[in-house]
PDB file of C-alpha atoms in Angstrom:
ATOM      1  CA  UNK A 665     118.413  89.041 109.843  1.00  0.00           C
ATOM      2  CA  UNK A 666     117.712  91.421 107.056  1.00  0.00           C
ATOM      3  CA  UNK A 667     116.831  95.022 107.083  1.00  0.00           C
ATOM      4  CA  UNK A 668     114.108  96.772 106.214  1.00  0.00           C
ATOM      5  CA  UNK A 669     112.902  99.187 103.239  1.00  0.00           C
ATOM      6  CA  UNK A 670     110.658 102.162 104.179  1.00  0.00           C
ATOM      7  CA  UNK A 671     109.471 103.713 101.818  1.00  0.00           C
ATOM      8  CA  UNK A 672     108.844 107.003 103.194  1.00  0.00           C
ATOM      9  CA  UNK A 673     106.711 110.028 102.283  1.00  0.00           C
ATOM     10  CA  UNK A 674     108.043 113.700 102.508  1.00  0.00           C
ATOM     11  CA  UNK A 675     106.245 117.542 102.180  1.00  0.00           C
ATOM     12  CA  UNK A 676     105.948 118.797  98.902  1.00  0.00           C
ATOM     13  CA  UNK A 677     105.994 122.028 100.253  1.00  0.00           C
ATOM     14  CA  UNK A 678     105.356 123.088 103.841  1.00  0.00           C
ATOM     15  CA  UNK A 679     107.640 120.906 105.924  1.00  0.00           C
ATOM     16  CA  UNK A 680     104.703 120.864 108.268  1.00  0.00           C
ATOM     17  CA  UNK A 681     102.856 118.024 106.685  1.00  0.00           C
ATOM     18  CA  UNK A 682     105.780 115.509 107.373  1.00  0.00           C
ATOM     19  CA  UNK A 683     104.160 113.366 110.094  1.00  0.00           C
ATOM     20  CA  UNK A 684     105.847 111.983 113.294  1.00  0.00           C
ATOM     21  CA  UNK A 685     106.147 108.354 112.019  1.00  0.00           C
ATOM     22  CA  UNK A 686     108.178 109.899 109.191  1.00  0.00           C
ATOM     23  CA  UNK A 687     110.610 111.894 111.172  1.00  0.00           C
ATOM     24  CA  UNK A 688     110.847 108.690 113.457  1.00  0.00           C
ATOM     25  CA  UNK A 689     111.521 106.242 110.728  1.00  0.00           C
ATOM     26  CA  UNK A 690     114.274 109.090 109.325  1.00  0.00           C
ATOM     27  CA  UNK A 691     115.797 109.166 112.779  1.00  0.00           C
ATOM     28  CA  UNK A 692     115.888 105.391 113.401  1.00  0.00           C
ATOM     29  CA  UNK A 693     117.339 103.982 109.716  1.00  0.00           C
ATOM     30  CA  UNK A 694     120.879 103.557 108.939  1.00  0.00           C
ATOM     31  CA  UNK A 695     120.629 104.956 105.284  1.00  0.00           C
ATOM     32  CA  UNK A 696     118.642 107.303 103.377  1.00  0.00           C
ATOM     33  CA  UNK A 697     117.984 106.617  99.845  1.00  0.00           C
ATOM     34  CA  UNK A 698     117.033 110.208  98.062  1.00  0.00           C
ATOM     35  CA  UNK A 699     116.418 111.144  94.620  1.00  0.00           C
ATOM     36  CA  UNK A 700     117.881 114.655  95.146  1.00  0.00           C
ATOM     37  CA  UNK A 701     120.520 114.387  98.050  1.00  0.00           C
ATOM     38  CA  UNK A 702     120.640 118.297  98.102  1.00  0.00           C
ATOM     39  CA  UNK A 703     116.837 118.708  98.873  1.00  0.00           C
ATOM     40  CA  UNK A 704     116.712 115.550 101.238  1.00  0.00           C
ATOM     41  CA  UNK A 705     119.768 117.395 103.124  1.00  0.00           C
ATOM     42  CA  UNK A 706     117.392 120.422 103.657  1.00  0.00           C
ATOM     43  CA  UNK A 707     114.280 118.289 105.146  1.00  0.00           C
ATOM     44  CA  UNK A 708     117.209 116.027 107.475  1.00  0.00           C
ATOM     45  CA  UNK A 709     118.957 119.790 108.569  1.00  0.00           C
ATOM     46  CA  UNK A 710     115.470 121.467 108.949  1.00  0.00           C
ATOM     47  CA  UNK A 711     114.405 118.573 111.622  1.00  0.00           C
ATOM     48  CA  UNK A 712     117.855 117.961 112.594  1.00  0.00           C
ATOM     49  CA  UNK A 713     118.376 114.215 111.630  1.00  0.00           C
ATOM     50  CA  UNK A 714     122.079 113.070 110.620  1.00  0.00           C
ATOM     51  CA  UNK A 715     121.991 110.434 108.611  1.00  0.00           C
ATOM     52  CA  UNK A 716     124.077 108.938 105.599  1.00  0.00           C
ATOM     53  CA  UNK A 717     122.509 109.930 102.499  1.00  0.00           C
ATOM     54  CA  UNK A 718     122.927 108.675  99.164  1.00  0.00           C
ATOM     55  CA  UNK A 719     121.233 109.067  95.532  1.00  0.00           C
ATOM     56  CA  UNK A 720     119.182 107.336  94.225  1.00  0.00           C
ATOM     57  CA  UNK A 721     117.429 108.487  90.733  1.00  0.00           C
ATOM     58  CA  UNK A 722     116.350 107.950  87.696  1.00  0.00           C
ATOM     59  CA  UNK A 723     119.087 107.501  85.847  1.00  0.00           C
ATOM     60  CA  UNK A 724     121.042 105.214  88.928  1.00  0.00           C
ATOM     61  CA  UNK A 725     118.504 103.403  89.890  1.00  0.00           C
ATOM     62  CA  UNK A 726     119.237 100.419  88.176  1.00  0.00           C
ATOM     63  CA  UNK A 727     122.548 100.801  89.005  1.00  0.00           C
ATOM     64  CA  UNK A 728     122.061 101.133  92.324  1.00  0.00           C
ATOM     65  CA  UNK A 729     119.133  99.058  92.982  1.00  0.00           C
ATOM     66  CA  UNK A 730     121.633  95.328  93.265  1.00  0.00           C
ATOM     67  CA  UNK A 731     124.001  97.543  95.709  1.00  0.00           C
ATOM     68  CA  UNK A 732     121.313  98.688  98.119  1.00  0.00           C
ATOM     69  CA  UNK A 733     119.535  95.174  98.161  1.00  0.00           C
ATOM     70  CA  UNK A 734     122.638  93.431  99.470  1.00  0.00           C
ATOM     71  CA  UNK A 735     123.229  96.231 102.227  1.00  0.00           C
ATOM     72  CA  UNK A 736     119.238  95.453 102.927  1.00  0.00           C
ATOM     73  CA  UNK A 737     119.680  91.678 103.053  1.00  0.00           C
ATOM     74  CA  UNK A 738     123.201  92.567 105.076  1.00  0.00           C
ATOM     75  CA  UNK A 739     120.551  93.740 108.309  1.00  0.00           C
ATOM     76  CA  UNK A 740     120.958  97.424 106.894  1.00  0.00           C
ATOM     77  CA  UNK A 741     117.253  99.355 107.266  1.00  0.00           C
ATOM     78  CA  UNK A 742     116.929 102.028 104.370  1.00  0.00           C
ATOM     79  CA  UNK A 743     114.399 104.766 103.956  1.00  0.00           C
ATOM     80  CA  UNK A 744     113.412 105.654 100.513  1.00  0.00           C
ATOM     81  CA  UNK A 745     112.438 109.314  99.661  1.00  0.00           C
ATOM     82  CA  UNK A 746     111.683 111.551  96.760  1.00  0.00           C
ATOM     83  CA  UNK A 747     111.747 114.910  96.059  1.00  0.00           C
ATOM     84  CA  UNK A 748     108.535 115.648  97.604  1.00  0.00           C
ATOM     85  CA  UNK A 749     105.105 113.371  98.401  1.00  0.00           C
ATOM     86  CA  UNK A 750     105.349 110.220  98.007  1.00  0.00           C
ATOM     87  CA  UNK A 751     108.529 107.599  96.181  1.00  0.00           C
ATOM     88  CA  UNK A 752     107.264 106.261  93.045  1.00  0.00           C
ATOM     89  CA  UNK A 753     104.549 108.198  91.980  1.00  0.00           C
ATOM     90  CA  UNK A 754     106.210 109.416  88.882  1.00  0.00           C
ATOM     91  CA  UNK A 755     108.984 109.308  90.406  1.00  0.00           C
ATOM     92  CA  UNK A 756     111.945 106.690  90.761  1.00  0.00           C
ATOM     93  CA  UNK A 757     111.618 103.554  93.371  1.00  0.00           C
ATOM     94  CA  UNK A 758     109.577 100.936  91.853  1.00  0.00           C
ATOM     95  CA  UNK A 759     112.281  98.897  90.268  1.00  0.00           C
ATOM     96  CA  UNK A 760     114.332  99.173  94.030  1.00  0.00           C
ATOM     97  CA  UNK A 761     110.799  97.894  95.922  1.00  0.00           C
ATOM     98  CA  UNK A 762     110.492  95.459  93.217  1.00  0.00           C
ATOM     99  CA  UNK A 763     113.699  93.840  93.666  1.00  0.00           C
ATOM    100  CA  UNK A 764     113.607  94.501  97.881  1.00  0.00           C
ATOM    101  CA  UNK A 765     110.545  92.127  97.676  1.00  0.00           C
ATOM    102  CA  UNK A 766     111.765  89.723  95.253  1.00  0.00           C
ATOM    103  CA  UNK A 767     114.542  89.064  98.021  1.00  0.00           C
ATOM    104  CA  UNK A 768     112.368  88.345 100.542  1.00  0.00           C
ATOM    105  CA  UNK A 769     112.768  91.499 102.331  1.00  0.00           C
ATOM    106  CA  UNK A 770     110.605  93.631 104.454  1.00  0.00           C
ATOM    107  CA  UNK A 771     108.952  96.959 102.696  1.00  0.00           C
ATOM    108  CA  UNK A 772     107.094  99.090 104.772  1.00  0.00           C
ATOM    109  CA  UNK A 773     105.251 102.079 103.292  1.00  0.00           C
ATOM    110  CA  UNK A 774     105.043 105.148 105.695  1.00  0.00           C
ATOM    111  CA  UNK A 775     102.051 107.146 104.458  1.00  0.00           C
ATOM    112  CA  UNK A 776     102.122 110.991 103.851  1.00  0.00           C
ATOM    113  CA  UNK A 777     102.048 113.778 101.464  1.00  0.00           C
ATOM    114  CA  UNK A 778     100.434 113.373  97.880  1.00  0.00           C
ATOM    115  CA  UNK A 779     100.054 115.910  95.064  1.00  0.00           C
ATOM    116  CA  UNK A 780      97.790 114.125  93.735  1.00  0.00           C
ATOM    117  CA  UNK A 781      95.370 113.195  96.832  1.00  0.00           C
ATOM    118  CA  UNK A 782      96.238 117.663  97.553  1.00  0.00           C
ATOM    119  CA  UNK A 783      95.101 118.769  94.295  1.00  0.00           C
ATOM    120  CA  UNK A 784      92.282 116.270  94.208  1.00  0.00           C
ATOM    121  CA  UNK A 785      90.687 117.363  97.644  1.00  0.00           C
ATOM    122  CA  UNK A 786      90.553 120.973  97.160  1.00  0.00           C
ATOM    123  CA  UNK A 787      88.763 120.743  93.846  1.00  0.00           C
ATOM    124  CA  UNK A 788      85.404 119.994  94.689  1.00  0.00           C
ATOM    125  CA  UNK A 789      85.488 117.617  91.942  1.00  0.00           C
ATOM    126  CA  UNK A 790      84.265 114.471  92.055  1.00  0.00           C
ATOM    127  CA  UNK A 791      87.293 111.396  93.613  1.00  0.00           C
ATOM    128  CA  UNK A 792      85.066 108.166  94.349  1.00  0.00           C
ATOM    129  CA  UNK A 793      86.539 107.255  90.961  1.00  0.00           C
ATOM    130  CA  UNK A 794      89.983 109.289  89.070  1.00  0.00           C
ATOM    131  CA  UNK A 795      92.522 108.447  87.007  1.00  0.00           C
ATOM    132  CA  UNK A 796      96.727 109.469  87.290  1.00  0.00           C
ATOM    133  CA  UNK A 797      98.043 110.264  83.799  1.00  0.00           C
ATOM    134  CA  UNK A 798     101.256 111.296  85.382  1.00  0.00           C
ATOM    135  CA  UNK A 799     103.610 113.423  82.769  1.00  0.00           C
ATOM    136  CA  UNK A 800     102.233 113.976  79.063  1.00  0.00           C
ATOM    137  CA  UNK A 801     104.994 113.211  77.298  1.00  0.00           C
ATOM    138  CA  UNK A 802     106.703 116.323  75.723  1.00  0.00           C
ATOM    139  CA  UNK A 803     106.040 115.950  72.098  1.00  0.00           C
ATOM    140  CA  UNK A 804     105.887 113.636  69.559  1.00  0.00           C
ATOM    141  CA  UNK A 805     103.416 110.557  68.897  1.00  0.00           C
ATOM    142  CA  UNK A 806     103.409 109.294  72.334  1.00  0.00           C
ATOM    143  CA  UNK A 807     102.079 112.908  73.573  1.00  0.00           C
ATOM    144  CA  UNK A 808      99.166 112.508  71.417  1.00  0.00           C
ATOM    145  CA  UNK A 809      98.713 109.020  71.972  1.00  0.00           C
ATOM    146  CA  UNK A 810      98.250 110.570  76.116  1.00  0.00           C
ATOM    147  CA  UNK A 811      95.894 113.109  74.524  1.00  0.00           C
ATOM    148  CA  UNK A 812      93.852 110.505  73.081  1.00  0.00           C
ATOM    149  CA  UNK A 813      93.816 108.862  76.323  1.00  0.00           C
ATOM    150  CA  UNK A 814      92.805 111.960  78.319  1.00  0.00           C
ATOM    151  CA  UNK A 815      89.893 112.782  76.072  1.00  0.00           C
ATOM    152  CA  UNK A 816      88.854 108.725  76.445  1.00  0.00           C
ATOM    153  CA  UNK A 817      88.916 108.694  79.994  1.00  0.00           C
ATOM    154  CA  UNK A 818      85.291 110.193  81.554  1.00  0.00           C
ATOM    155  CA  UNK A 819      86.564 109.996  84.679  1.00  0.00           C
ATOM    156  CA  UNK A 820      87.748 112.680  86.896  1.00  0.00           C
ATOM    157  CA  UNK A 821      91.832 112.881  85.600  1.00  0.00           C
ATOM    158  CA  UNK A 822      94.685 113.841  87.073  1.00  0.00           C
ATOM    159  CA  UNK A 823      98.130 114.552  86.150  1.00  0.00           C
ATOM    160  CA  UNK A 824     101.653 116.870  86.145  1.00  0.00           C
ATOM    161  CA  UNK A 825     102.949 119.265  84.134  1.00  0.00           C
ATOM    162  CA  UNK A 826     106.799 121.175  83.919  1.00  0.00           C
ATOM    163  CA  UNK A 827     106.057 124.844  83.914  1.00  0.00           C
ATOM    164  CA  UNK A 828     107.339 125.777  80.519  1.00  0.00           C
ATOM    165  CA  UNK A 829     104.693 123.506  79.077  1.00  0.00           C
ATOM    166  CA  UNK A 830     102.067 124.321  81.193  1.00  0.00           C
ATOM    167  CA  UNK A 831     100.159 126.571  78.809  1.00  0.00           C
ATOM    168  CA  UNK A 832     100.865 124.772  76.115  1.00  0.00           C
ATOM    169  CA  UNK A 833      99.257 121.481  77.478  1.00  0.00           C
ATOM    170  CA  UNK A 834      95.655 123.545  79.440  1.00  0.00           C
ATOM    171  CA  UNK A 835      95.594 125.118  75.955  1.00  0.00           C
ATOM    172  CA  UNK A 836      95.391 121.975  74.087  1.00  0.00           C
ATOM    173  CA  UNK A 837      93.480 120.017  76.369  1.00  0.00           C
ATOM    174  CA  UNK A 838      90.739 123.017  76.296  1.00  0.00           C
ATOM    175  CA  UNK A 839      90.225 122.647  72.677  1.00  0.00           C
ATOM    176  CA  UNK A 840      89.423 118.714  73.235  1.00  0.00           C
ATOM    177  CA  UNK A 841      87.778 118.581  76.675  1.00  0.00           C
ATOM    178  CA  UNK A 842      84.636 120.484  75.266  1.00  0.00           C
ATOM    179  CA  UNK A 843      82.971 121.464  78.498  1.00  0.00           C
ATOM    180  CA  UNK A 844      84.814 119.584  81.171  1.00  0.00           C
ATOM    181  CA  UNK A 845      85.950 121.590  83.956  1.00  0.00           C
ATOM    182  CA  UNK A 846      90.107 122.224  84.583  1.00  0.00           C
ATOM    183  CA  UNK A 847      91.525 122.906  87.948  1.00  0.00           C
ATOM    184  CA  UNK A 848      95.247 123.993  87.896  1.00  0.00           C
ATOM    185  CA  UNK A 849      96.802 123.736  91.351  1.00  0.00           C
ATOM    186  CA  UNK A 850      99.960 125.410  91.570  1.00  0.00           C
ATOM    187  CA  UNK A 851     103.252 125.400  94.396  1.00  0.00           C
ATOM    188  CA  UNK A 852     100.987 123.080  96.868  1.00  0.00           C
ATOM    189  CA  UNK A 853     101.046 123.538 100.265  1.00  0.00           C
ATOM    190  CA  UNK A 854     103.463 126.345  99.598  1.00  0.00           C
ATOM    191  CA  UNK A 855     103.361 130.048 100.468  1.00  0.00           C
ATOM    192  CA  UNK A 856     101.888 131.323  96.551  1.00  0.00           C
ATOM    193  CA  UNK A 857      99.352 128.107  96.933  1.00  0.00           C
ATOM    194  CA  UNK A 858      96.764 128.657  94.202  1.00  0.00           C
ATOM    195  CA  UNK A 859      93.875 126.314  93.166  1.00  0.00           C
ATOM    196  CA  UNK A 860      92.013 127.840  90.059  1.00  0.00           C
ATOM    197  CA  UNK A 861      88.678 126.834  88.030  1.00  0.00           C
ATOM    198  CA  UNK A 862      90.602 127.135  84.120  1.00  0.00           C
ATOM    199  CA  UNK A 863      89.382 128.491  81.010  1.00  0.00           C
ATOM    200  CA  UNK A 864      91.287 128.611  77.514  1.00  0.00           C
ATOM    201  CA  UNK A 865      93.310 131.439  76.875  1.00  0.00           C
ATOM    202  CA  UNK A 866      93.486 133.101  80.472  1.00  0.00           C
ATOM    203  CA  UNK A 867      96.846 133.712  81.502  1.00  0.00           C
ATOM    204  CA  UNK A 868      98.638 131.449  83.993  1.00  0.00           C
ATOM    205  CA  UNK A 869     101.758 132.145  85.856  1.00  0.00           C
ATOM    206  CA  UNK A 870     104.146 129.597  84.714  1.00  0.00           C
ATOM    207  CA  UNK A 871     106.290 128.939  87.163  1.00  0.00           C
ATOM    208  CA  UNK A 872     105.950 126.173  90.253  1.00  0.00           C
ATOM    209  CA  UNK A 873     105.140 123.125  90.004  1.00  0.00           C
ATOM    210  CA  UNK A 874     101.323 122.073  88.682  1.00  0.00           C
ATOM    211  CA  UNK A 875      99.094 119.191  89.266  1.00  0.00           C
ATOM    212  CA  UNK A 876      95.797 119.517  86.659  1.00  0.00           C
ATOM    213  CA  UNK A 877      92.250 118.246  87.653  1.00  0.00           C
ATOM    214  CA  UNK A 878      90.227 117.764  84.699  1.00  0.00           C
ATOM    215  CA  UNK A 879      86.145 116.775  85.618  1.00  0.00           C
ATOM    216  CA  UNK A 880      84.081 114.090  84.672  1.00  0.00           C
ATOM    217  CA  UNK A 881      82.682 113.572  81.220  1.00  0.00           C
ATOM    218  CA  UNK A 882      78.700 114.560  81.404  1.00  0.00           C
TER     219      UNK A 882
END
């Protein structure tokens, strides 16, 4: 009989917010498939779960994914994690629950931590209707093509950005928003938590890890 692929959702920050169907689908799996072994190692010591561990990332995914399907269809039950939050929201995963499902075999996501749904509810923003823009792309035509997009979008918006091109990006998207409203949520959930109403040119501590809320078009 085959296994089964969780597809499970970690803290991305206080270990806290794992919940108990997590830690019991960690415990009860035969493999964990992480996209940083050293990190998942920290969440698996910190609860004290021993479990085989092995990577699974962008740039092995592919790889990997043929490998890990066979073990699945073998009667081997996996859990997929990420980093932190939740696999495949820009993160790796898709193309291994693509081709889980295209063999017939079980996926079962295990709800938890997002970013995205973190940022989103401590805004005061509007969220019946948003958009995910994930990364803008670091330079080039295809970061002003996402520009273009962001400006488009009168929605509420919300995406990621790497800390060393944090200012960079608010500053830009200032100068095109007009009057729309920027959030900047920084280290989530984490002891230096900060969720602050942006303006151009006010400093920002750049470092942590940012999710941006831009408002509604009036």
């Amino acid at each position: 009989m085959p296994g089964t692929l969780y597809v499970v959702a970690t803290p991305i920050g206080n270990l806290e917010d794992i919940t108990l169907r997590a830690l019991r689908t960690l415990r009860e799996v035969d493999l964990i498939a992480a996209e940083d072994t050293r990190r998942t190692a920290k969440l698996l010591a910190h609860f004290e779960i021993q479990k085989p561990v092995i990577s699974l990332r962008e740039h092995n995914e592919a790889r990997e994914t043929p490998r890990l399907v066979d073990r699945l269809a073998g009667g081997i039950s996996i859990a997929l994690v990420t980093d932190a939050g939740t696999p495949t929201i820009a993160d790796p995963g898709a193309h291994l629950i693509a081709a889980a499902r295209a063999g017939a075999i079980k996926v079962v996501p295990i709800p938890g931590a997002s970013a995205i749904m973190t940022a989103l509810s401590g805004t005061g923003l509007p969220a019946d209707r948003f958009r995910f823009l994930g990364f803008p792309p670091p330079s080039g035509q295809a970061r002003e093509q996402w520009f273009d997009t962001l400006v488009q979008t009168p929605e509420t918006v919300v995406f990621y950005e790497a800390p060393h091109r944090i200012s960079r990006t608010l500053t830009h998207a200032a100068g095109i928003l007009g009057n729309r409203q920027i959030v900047v949520a920084r280290e989530l959930t984490k002891q230096f938590e900060e969720l602050v109403k942006w303006h151009n040119n006010v400093p920002l501590q750049d470092r942590g890890e940012f999710a941006v809320v831009v408002g509604p078009a009036e």
